[in-house]
Amino acid sequence: MTTRTVAALAALALALSLAPAHAEDLPLSPNGVKTLAPEGAIKSTGTWNLGTRAGDFVYVAGMRGIDPKTNTLVEGDQARVRQAFLNMKLIAESEGASLRDAVRIVVYVTDMYRYRPLVNKAQEELWGKGPYPPRTIIEVDRLNQDDICEVEGTFYAPVKK
Amino acid sequence: MTTRTVAALAALALALSLAPAHAEDLPLSPNGVKTLAPEGAIKSTGTWNLGTRAGDFVYVAGMRGIDPKTNTLVEGDQARVRQAFLNMKLIAESEGASLRDAVRIVVYVTDMYRYRPLVNKAQEELWGKGPYPPRTIIEVDRLNQDDICEVEGTFYAPVKK
Amino acid sequence: MTTRTVAALAALALALSLAPAHAEDLPLSPNGVKTLAPEGAIKSTGTWNLGTRAGDFVYVAGMRGIDPKTNTLVEGDQARVRQAFLNMKLIAESEGASLRDAVRIVVYVTDMYRYRPLVNKAQEELWGKGPYPPRTIIEVDRLNQDDICEVEGTFYAPVKK
């Protein structure tokens, strides 16, 4: 095999491993928890998924500023923080919840002084005049991939009866 | 303008910016999430609110030991930790949930050895003989305002039908 | 009193304080929150309990790798991480929720590079082919008892009507 062939095969293997898990592929849990994998969202490639719906609530995993198009981190601190919120938004919206329907968010940053203002700015842009959700923001030692910000949101989206 | 006038205007501006957001001012979310701003609680002056009600659950933002009367941090570690719990309590009670109706709390401290005993003591005083809620307690790098303790509670308060 | 008597009394006091709180001992909260203390689980000996049920949801306190038989930490990093998940599992199952019924987990580790792979491995073993729940994983400064990993899970277990 030429180096070129090897590279092509590696790219193919990568593409396959990153193939989107379609929601319809994921079975309901015994008690009826729905695992979320909406189109356009980042891909979960490990022992976790993007979100769930259970009853009237939608739970989104901690989201970071990963570009769904490339599955790599967005460049630029402000843009990356904004992307983390956009990733959360897309998953929530796939179940009929807007950012305004967040019941709480928890924000993890690796530098309170440096990144909290960026979080505030991203929220101002995305929530507009609000009301904003309850927020807990803490500075932690480290995030996965040595990232700078992660946001975890819980949403309310009552099932139509 | 005299210095005195400027100072007076600044104080007025501050007072207005700290004016309580009355619950009736805050619209329900598209899916019916109610934003909480009960009388007597601390004021949220940034991109967050104190709490929400969604369905039968009440979600309170991470609370710290801020005195609602002055919106500044309480002096003294034990008193400050206690105030964080009291702030949470007031918000939960505004929706009909007592401390005993907490389904879980998460406590963030900046020194496990130093502040965990203060948390225990505050809980003993406030919950009495219990039962106490499930608790997750972790030591983090930093809290907002370089504070020492933050508590985030979730409560159950079924809507009367 | 002799030293021996004092030691015996201290041991007795410890044994009593470690006595399992039976679920039937724990009253419902005013709003109907049930405190969980299933047989075979670790014992909560402080100002916290293992979990709650409220409505259709089950909330488990942050669990660490404590052996329920001895109420001491399991030896060995991988075994200890696994035990943390097993402790959570037992409590969830006592209310009719399997690991597959987790709506979200939050994992706290004290070294992301060292312990995240152990968490992944434990989850692969316990969840099998999944789907895995949404996960937020962060590195914190310190856990209680200077432990290495703590996992906090929320589960869905609709009340049979």
PDB file of N, CA, C and O in Angstrom, chain A residues 86-137:
ATOM      1  N   LEU A  86     -24.208  27.510  21.613  1.00  0.00           N
ATOM      2  CA  LEU A  86     -24.939  27.141  20.385  1.00  0.00           C
ATOM      3  C   LEU A  86     -25.135  25.630  20.293  1.00  0.00           C
ATOM      4  O   LEU A  86     -26.175  25.148  19.849  1.00  0.00           O
ATOM      5  N   ASN A  87     -24.121  24.881  20.718  1.00  0.00           N
ATOM      6  CA  ASN A  87     -24.252  23.422  20.693  1.00  0.00           C
ATOM      7  C   ASN A  87     -25.360  22.957  21.638  1.00  0.00           C
ATOM      8  O   ASN A  87     -26.148  22.066  21.306  1.00  0.00           O
ATOM      9  N   MET A  88     -25.413  23.581  22.804  1.00  0.00           N
ATOM     10  CA  MET A  88     -26.481  23.257  23.755  1.00  0.00           C
ATOM     11  C   MET A  88     -27.838  23.621  23.163  1.00  0.00           C
ATOM     12  O   MET A  88     -28.801  22.852  23.255  1.00  0.00           O
ATOM     13  N   LYS A  89     -27.901  24.794  22.555  1.00  0.00           N
ATOM     14  CA  LYS A  89     -29.145  25.303  21.971  1.00  0.00           C
ATOM     15  C   LYS A  89     -29.707  24.346  20.915  1.00  0.00           C
ATOM     16  O   LYS A  89     -30.902  24.043  20.910  1.00  0.00           O
ATOM     17  N   LEU A  90     -28.845  23.875  20.058  1.00  0.00           N
ATOM     18  CA  LEU A  90     -29.306  23.003  18.970  1.00  0.00           C
ATOM     19  C   LEU A  90     -29.943  21.724  19.529  1.00  0.00           C
ATOM     20  O   LEU A  90     -30.989  21.269  19.051  1.00  0.00           O
ATOM     21  N   ILE A  91     -29.310  21.169  20.546  1.00  0.00           N
ATOM     22  CA  ILE A  91     -29.837  19.925  21.127  1.00  0.00           C
ATOM     23  C   ILE A  91     -31.171  20.178  21.828  1.00  0.00           C
ATOM     24  O   ILE A  91     -32.121  19.417  21.659  1.00  0.00           O
ATOM     25  N   ALA A  92     -31.237  21.272  22.575  1.00  0.00           N
ATOM     26  CA  ALA A  92     -32.490  21.614  23.259  1.00  0.00           C
ATOM     27  C   ALA A  92     -33.615  21.857  22.244  1.00  0.00           C
ATOM     28  O   ALA A  92     -34.738  21.379  22.413  1.00  0.00           O
ATOM     29  N   GLU A  93     -33.284  22.570  21.190  1.00  0.00           N
ATOM     30  CA  GLU A  93     -34.304  22.895  20.188  1.00  0.00           C
ATOM     31  C   GLU A  93     -34.812  21.654  19.455  1.00  0.00           C
ATOM     32  O   GLU A  93     -35.959  21.622  19.010  1.00  0.00           O
ATOM     33  N   SER A  94     -33.960  20.653  19.354  1.00  0.00           N
ATOM     34  CA  SER A  94     -34.401  19.426  18.673  1.00  0.00           C
ATOM     35  C   SER A  94     -35.546  18.758  19.431  1.00  0.00           C
ATOM     36  O   SER A  94     -36.259  17.918  18.884  1.00  0.00           O
ATOM     37  N   GLU A  95     -35.722  19.128  20.693  1.00  0.00           N
ATOM     38  CA  GLU A  95     -36.831  18.587  21.491  1.00  0.00           C
ATOM     39  C   GLU A  95     -37.862  19.660  21.829  1.00  0.00           C
ATOM     40  O   GLU A  95     -38.667  19.494  22.754  1.00  0.00           O
ATOM     41  N   GLY A  96     -37.790  20.767  21.104  1.00  0.00           N
ATOM     42  CA  GLY A  96     -38.828  21.785  21.290  1.00  0.00           C
ATOM     43  C   GLY A  96     -38.597  22.752  22.430  1.00  0.00           C
ATOM     44  O   GLY A  96     -39.531  23.420  22.880  1.00  0.00           O
ATOM     45  N   ALA A  97     -37.363  22.845  22.914  1.00  0.00           N
ATOM     46  CA  ALA A  97     -37.063  23.804  23.987  1.00  0.00           C
ATOM     47  C   ALA A  97     -36.137  24.894  23.449  1.00  0.00           C
ATOM     48  O   ALA A  97     -35.111  24.600  22.830  1.00  0.00           O
ATOM     49  N   SER A  98     -36.516  26.140  23.711  1.00  0.00           N
ATOM     50  CA  SER A  98     -35.643  27.258  23.348  1.00  0.00           C
ATOM     51  C   SER A  98     -34.702  27.546  24.503  1.00  0.00           C
ATOM     52  O   SER A  98     -34.851  26.993  25.597  1.00  0.00           O
ATOM     53  N   LEU A  99     -33.734  28.430  24.279  1.00  0.00           N
ATOM     54  CA  LEU A  99     -32.849  28.824  25.387  1.00  0.00           C
ATOM     55  C   LEU A  99     -33.656  29.407  26.544  1.00  0.00           C
ATOM     56  O   LEU A  99     -33.303  29.249  27.713  1.00  0.00           O
ATOM     57  N   ARG A 100     -34.744  30.073  26.220  1.00  0.00           N
ATOM     58  CA  ARG A 100     -35.604  30.658  27.248  1.00  0.00           C
ATOM     59  C   ARG A 100     -36.263  29.596  28.132  1.00  0.00           C
ATOM     60  O   ARG A 100     -36.744  29.902  29.218  1.00  0.00           O
ATOM     61  N   ASP A 101     -36.288  28.367  27.640  1.00  0.00           N
ATOM     62  CA  ASP A 101     -36.898  27.280  28.415  1.00  0.00           C
ATOM     63  C   ASP A 101     -35.897  26.547  29.297  1.00  0.00           C
ATOM     64  O   ASP A 101     -36.211  25.479  29.837  1.00  0.00           O
ATOM     65  N   ALA A 102     -34.699  27.095  29.418  1.00  0.00           N
ATOM     66  CA  ALA A 102     -33.718  26.493  30.337  1.00  0.00           C
ATOM     67  C   ALA A 102     -34.209  26.673  31.766  1.00  0.00           C
ATOM     68  O   ALA A 102     -34.631  27.763  32.153  1.00  0.00           O
ATOM     69  N   VAL A 103     -34.165  25.611  32.548  1.00  0.00           N
ATOM     70  CA  VAL A 103     -34.547  25.732  33.960  1.00  0.00           C
ATOM     71  C   VAL A 103     -33.322  26.016  34.823  1.00  0.00           C
ATOM     72  O   VAL A 103     -33.421  26.551  35.923  1.00  0.00           O
ATOM     73  N   ARG A 104     -32.165  25.636  34.321  1.00  0.00           N
ATOM     74  CA  ARG A 104     -30.906  25.954  35.005  1.00  0.00           C
ATOM     75  C   ARG A 104     -29.737  25.648  34.079  1.00  0.00           C
ATOM     76  O   ARG A 104     -29.795  24.717  33.293  1.00  0.00           O
ATOM     77  N   ILE A 105     -28.664  26.428  34.200  1.00  0.00           N
ATOM     78  CA  ILE A 105     -27.409  26.067  33.557  1.00  0.00           C
ATOM     79  C   ILE A 105     -26.301  26.084  34.608  1.00  0.00           C
ATOM     80  O   ILE A 105     -26.349  26.815  35.599  1.00  0.00           O
ATOM     81  N   VAL A 106     -25.324  25.202  34.382  1.00  0.00           N
ATOM     82  CA  VAL A 106     -24.107  25.204  35.182  1.00  0.00           C
ATOM     83  C   VAL A 106     -22.956  25.467  34.219  1.00  0.00           C
ATOM     84  O   VAL A 106     -22.844  24.791  33.192  1.00  0.00           O
ATOM     85  N   VAL A 107     -22.153  26.471  34.530  1.00  0.00           N
ATOM     86  CA  VAL A 107     -21.050  26.839  33.650  1.00  0.00           C
ATOM     87  C   VAL A 107     -19.729  26.573  34.367  1.00  0.00           C
ATOM     88  O   VAL A 107     -19.519  27.029  35.497  1.00  0.00           O
ATOM     89  N   TYR A 108     -18.877  25.811  33.722  1.00  0.00           N
ATOM     90  CA  TYR A 108     -17.549  25.507  34.254  1.00  0.00           C
ATOM     91  C   TYR A 108     -16.513  26.244  33.407  1.00  0.00           C
ATOM     92  O   TYR A 108     -16.469  26.062  32.189  1.00  0.00           O
ATOM     93  N   VAL A 109     -15.714  27.090  34.055  1.00  0.00           N
ATOM     94  CA  VAL A 109     -14.637  27.773  33.344  1.00  0.00           C
ATOM     95  C   VAL A 109     -13.315  27.451  34.028  1.00  0.00           C
ATOM     96  O   VAL A 109     -13.289  27.045  35.189  1.00  0.00           O
ATOM     97  N   THR A 110     -12.221  27.633  33.309  1.00  0.00           N
ATOM     98  CA  THR A 110     -10.914  27.337  33.913  1.00  0.00           C
ATOM     99  C   THR A 110     -10.217  28.609  34.392  1.00  0.00           C
ATOM    100  O   THR A 110      -9.110  28.538  34.916  1.00  0.00           O
ATOM    101  N   ASP A 111     -10.864  29.742  34.209  1.00  0.00           N
ATOM    102  CA  ASP A 111     -10.359  31.010  34.758  1.00  0.00           C
ATOM    103  C   ASP A 111     -11.549  31.954  34.914  1.00  0.00           C
ATOM    104  O   ASP A 111     -12.093  32.441  33.922  1.00  0.00           O
ATOM    105  N   MET A 112     -11.949  32.161  36.163  1.00  0.00           N
ATOM    106  CA  MET A 112     -13.161  32.953  36.426  1.00  0.00           C
ATOM    107  C   MET A 112     -13.017  34.381  35.892  1.00  0.00           C
ATOM    108  O   MET A 112     -13.913  34.906  35.237  1.00  0.00           O
ATOM    109  N   TYR A 113     -11.874  35.010  36.175  1.00  0.00           N
ATOM    110  CA  TYR A 113     -11.687  36.409  35.787  1.00  0.00           C
ATOM    111  C   TYR A 113     -11.643  36.587  34.273  1.00  0.00           C
ATOM    112  O   TYR A 113     -12.138  37.569  33.739  1.00  0.00           O
ATOM    113  N   ARG A 114     -11.055  35.621  33.603  1.00  0.00           N
ATOM    114  CA  ARG A 114     -10.848  35.736  32.161  1.00  0.00           C
ATOM    115  C   ARG A 114     -12.086  35.338  31.362  1.00  0.00           C
ATOM    116  O   ARG A 114     -12.428  35.984  30.367  1.00  0.00           O
ATOM    117  N   TYR A 115     -12.758  34.262  31.784  1.00  0.00           N
ATOM    118  CA  TYR A 115     -13.802  33.700  30.923  1.00  0.00           C
ATOM    119  C   TYR A 115     -15.230  34.058  31.333  1.00  0.00           C
ATOM    120  O   TYR A 115     -16.141  33.974  30.517  1.00  0.00           O
ATOM    121  N   ARG A 116     -15.447  34.430  32.597  1.00  0.00           N
ATOM    122  CA  ARG A 116     -16.802  34.789  33.005  1.00  0.00           C
ATOM    123  C   ARG A 116     -17.358  35.945  32.168  1.00  0.00           C
ATOM    124  O   ARG A 116     -18.515  35.888  31.734  1.00  0.00           O
ATOM    125  N   PRO A 117     -16.561  36.975  31.895  1.00  0.00           N
ATOM    126  CA  PRO A 117     -17.085  38.052  31.038  1.00  0.00           C
ATOM    127  C   PRO A 117     -17.466  37.549  29.632  1.00  0.00           C
ATOM    128  O   PRO A 117     -18.428  38.049  29.044  1.00  0.00           O
ATOM    129  N   LEU A 118     -16.739  36.576  29.133  1.00  0.00           N
ATOM    130  CA  LEU A 118     -17.072  36.042  27.803  1.00  0.00           C
ATOM    131  C   LEU A 118     -18.389  35.264  27.850  1.00  0.00           C
ATOM    132  O   LEU A 118     -19.175  35.273  26.900  1.00  0.00           O
ATOM    133  N   VAL A 119     -18.600  34.578  28.965  1.00  0.00           N
ATOM    134  CA  VAL A 119     -19.865  33.852  29.156  1.00  0.00           C
ATOM    135  C   VAL A 119     -21.023  34.857  29.223  1.00  0.00           C
ATOM    136  O   VAL A 119     -22.049  34.682  28.561  1.00  0.00           O
ATOM    137  N   ASN A 120     -20.833  35.906  30.004  1.00  0.00           N
ATOM    138  CA  ASN A 120     -21.875  36.943  30.105  1.00  0.00           C
ATOM    139  C   ASN A 120     -22.210  37.502  28.722  1.00  0.00           C
ATOM    140  O   ASN A 120     -23.383  37.658  28.369  1.00  0.00           O
ATOM    141  N   LYS A 121     -21.174  37.797  27.947  1.00  0.00           N
ATOM    142  CA  LYS A 121     -21.389  38.392  26.632  1.00  0.00           C
ATOM    143  C   LYS A 121     -22.130  37.426  25.698  1.00  0.00           C
ATOM    144  O   LYS A 121     -23.054  37.823  24.972  1.00  0.00           O
ATOM    145  N   ALA A 122     -21.716  36.172  25.724  1.00  0.00           N
ATOM    146  CA  ALA A 122     -22.389  35.176  24.880  1.00  0.00           C
ATOM    147  C   ALA A 122     -23.855  35.055  25.284  1.00  0.00           C
ATOM    148  O   ALA A 122     -24.751  34.960  24.427  1.00  0.00           O
ATOM    149  N   GLN A 123     -24.116  35.077  26.587  1.00  0.00           N
ATOM    150  CA  GLN A 123     -25.506  34.960  27.044  1.00  0.00           C
ATOM    151  C   GLN A 123     -26.331  36.179  26.655  1.00  0.00           C
ATOM    152  O   GLN A 123     -27.489  36.053  26.265  1.00  0.00           O
ATOM    153  N   GLU A 124     -25.718  37.372  26.773  1.00  0.00           N
ATOM    154  CA  GLU A 124     -26.442  38.585  26.366  1.00  0.00           C
ATOM    155  C   GLU A 124     -26.869  38.507  24.907  1.00  0.00           C
ATOM    156  O   GLU A 124     -27.974  38.886  24.543  1.00  0.00           O
ATOM    157  N   GLU A 125     -25.964  37.992  24.116  1.00  0.00           N
ATOM    158  CA  GLU A 125     -26.261  37.903  22.687  1.00  0.00           C
ATOM    159  C   GLU A 125     -27.359  36.865  22.417  1.00  0.00           C
ATOM    160  O   GLU A 125     -28.272  37.112  21.638  1.00  0.00           O
ATOM    161  N   LEU A 126     -27.249  35.728  23.111  1.00  0.00           N
ATOM    162  CA  LEU A 126     -28.154  34.623  22.778  1.00  0.00           C
ATOM    163  C   LEU A 126     -29.510  34.714  23.478  1.00  0.00           C
ATOM    164  O   LEU A 126     -30.508  34.250  22.956  1.00  0.00           O
ATOM    165  N   TRP A 127     -29.543  35.287  24.673  1.00  0.00           N
ATOM    166  CA  TRP A 127     -30.815  35.393  25.397  1.00  0.00           C
ATOM    167  C   TRP A 127     -31.475  36.764  25.210  1.00  0.00           C
ATOM    168  O   TRP A 127     -32.595  36.963  25.646  1.00  0.00           O
ATOM    169  N   GLY A 128     -30.724  37.700  24.647  1.00  0.00           N
ATOM    170  CA  GLY A 128     -31.272  39.044  24.485  1.00  0.00           C
ATOM    171  C   GLY A 128     -31.617  39.647  25.825  1.00  0.00           C
ATOM    172  O   GLY A 128     -30.804  39.612  26.748  1.00  0.00           O
ATOM    173  N   LYS A 129     -32.818  40.163  25.952  1.00  0.00           N
ATOM    174  CA  LYS A 129     -33.196  40.826  27.203  1.00  0.00           C
ATOM    175  C   LYS A 129     -33.631  39.856  28.298  1.00  0.00           C
ATOM    176  O   LYS A 129     -34.055  40.261  29.378  1.00  0.00           O
ATOM    177  N   GLY A 130     -33.574  38.579  28.001  1.00  0.00           N
ATOM    178  CA  GLY A 130     -33.904  37.587  29.023  1.00  0.00           C
ATOM    179  C   GLY A 130     -35.378  37.318  29.110  1.00  0.00           C
ATOM    180  O   GLY A 130     -36.082  37.580  28.131  1.00  0.00           O
ATOM    181  N   PRO A 131     -35.889  36.807  30.239  1.00  0.00           N
ATOM    182  CA  PRO A 131     -35.135  36.498  31.443  1.00  0.00           C
ATOM    183  C   PRO A 131     -34.063  35.424  31.207  1.00  0.00           C
ATOM    184  O   PRO A 131     -34.260  34.508  30.419  1.00  0.00           O
ATOM    185  N   TYR A 132     -32.977  35.581  31.937  1.00  0.00           N
ATOM    186  CA  TYR A 132     -31.901  34.600  31.909  1.00  0.00           C
ATOM    187  C   TYR A 132     -32.210  33.460  32.876  1.00  0.00           C
ATOM    188  O   TYR A 132     -32.885  33.669  33.881  1.00  0.00           O
ATOM    189  N   PRO A 133     -31.655  32.288  32.602  1.00  0.00           N
ATOM    190  CA  PRO A 133     -31.895  31.157  33.524  1.00  0.00           C
ATOM    191  C   PRO A 133     -31.035  31.268  34.783  1.00  0.00           C
ATOM    192  O   PRO A 133     -30.021  31.972  34.781  1.00  0.00           O
ATOM    193  N   PRO A 134     -31.428  30.554  35.852  1.00  0.00           N
ATOM    194  CA  PRO A 134     -30.556  30.427  37.019  1.00  0.00           C
ATOM    195  C   PRO A 134     -29.217  29.854  36.553  1.00  0.00           C
ATOM    196  O   PRO A 134     -29.196  28.981  35.679  1.00  0.00           O
ATOM    197  N   ARG A 135     -28.151  30.365  37.093  1.00  0.00           N
ATOM    198  CA  ARG A 135     -26.822  29.927  36.651  1.00  0.00           C
ATOM    199  C   ARG A 135     -25.932  29.673  37.851  1.00  0.00           C
ATOM    200  O   ARG A 135     -25.949  30.437  38.819  1.00  0.00           O
ATOM    201  N   THR A 136     -25.180  28.609  37.777  1.00  0.00           N
ATOM    202  CA  THR A 136     -24.111  28.364  38.733  1.00  0.00           C
ATOM    203  C   THR A 136     -22.830  28.398  37.921  1.00  0.00           C
ATOM    204  O   THR A 136     -22.724  27.697  36.922  1.00  0.00           O
ATOM    205  N   ILE A 137     -21.879  29.239  38.301  1.00  0.00           N
ATOM    206  CA  ILE A 137     -20.631  29.308  37.543  1.00  0.00           C
ATOM    207  C   ILE A 137     -19.461  29.091  38.487  1.00  0.00           C
ATOM    208  O   ILE A 137     -19.377  29.715  39.548  1.00  0.00           O
TER     209      ILE A 137
END
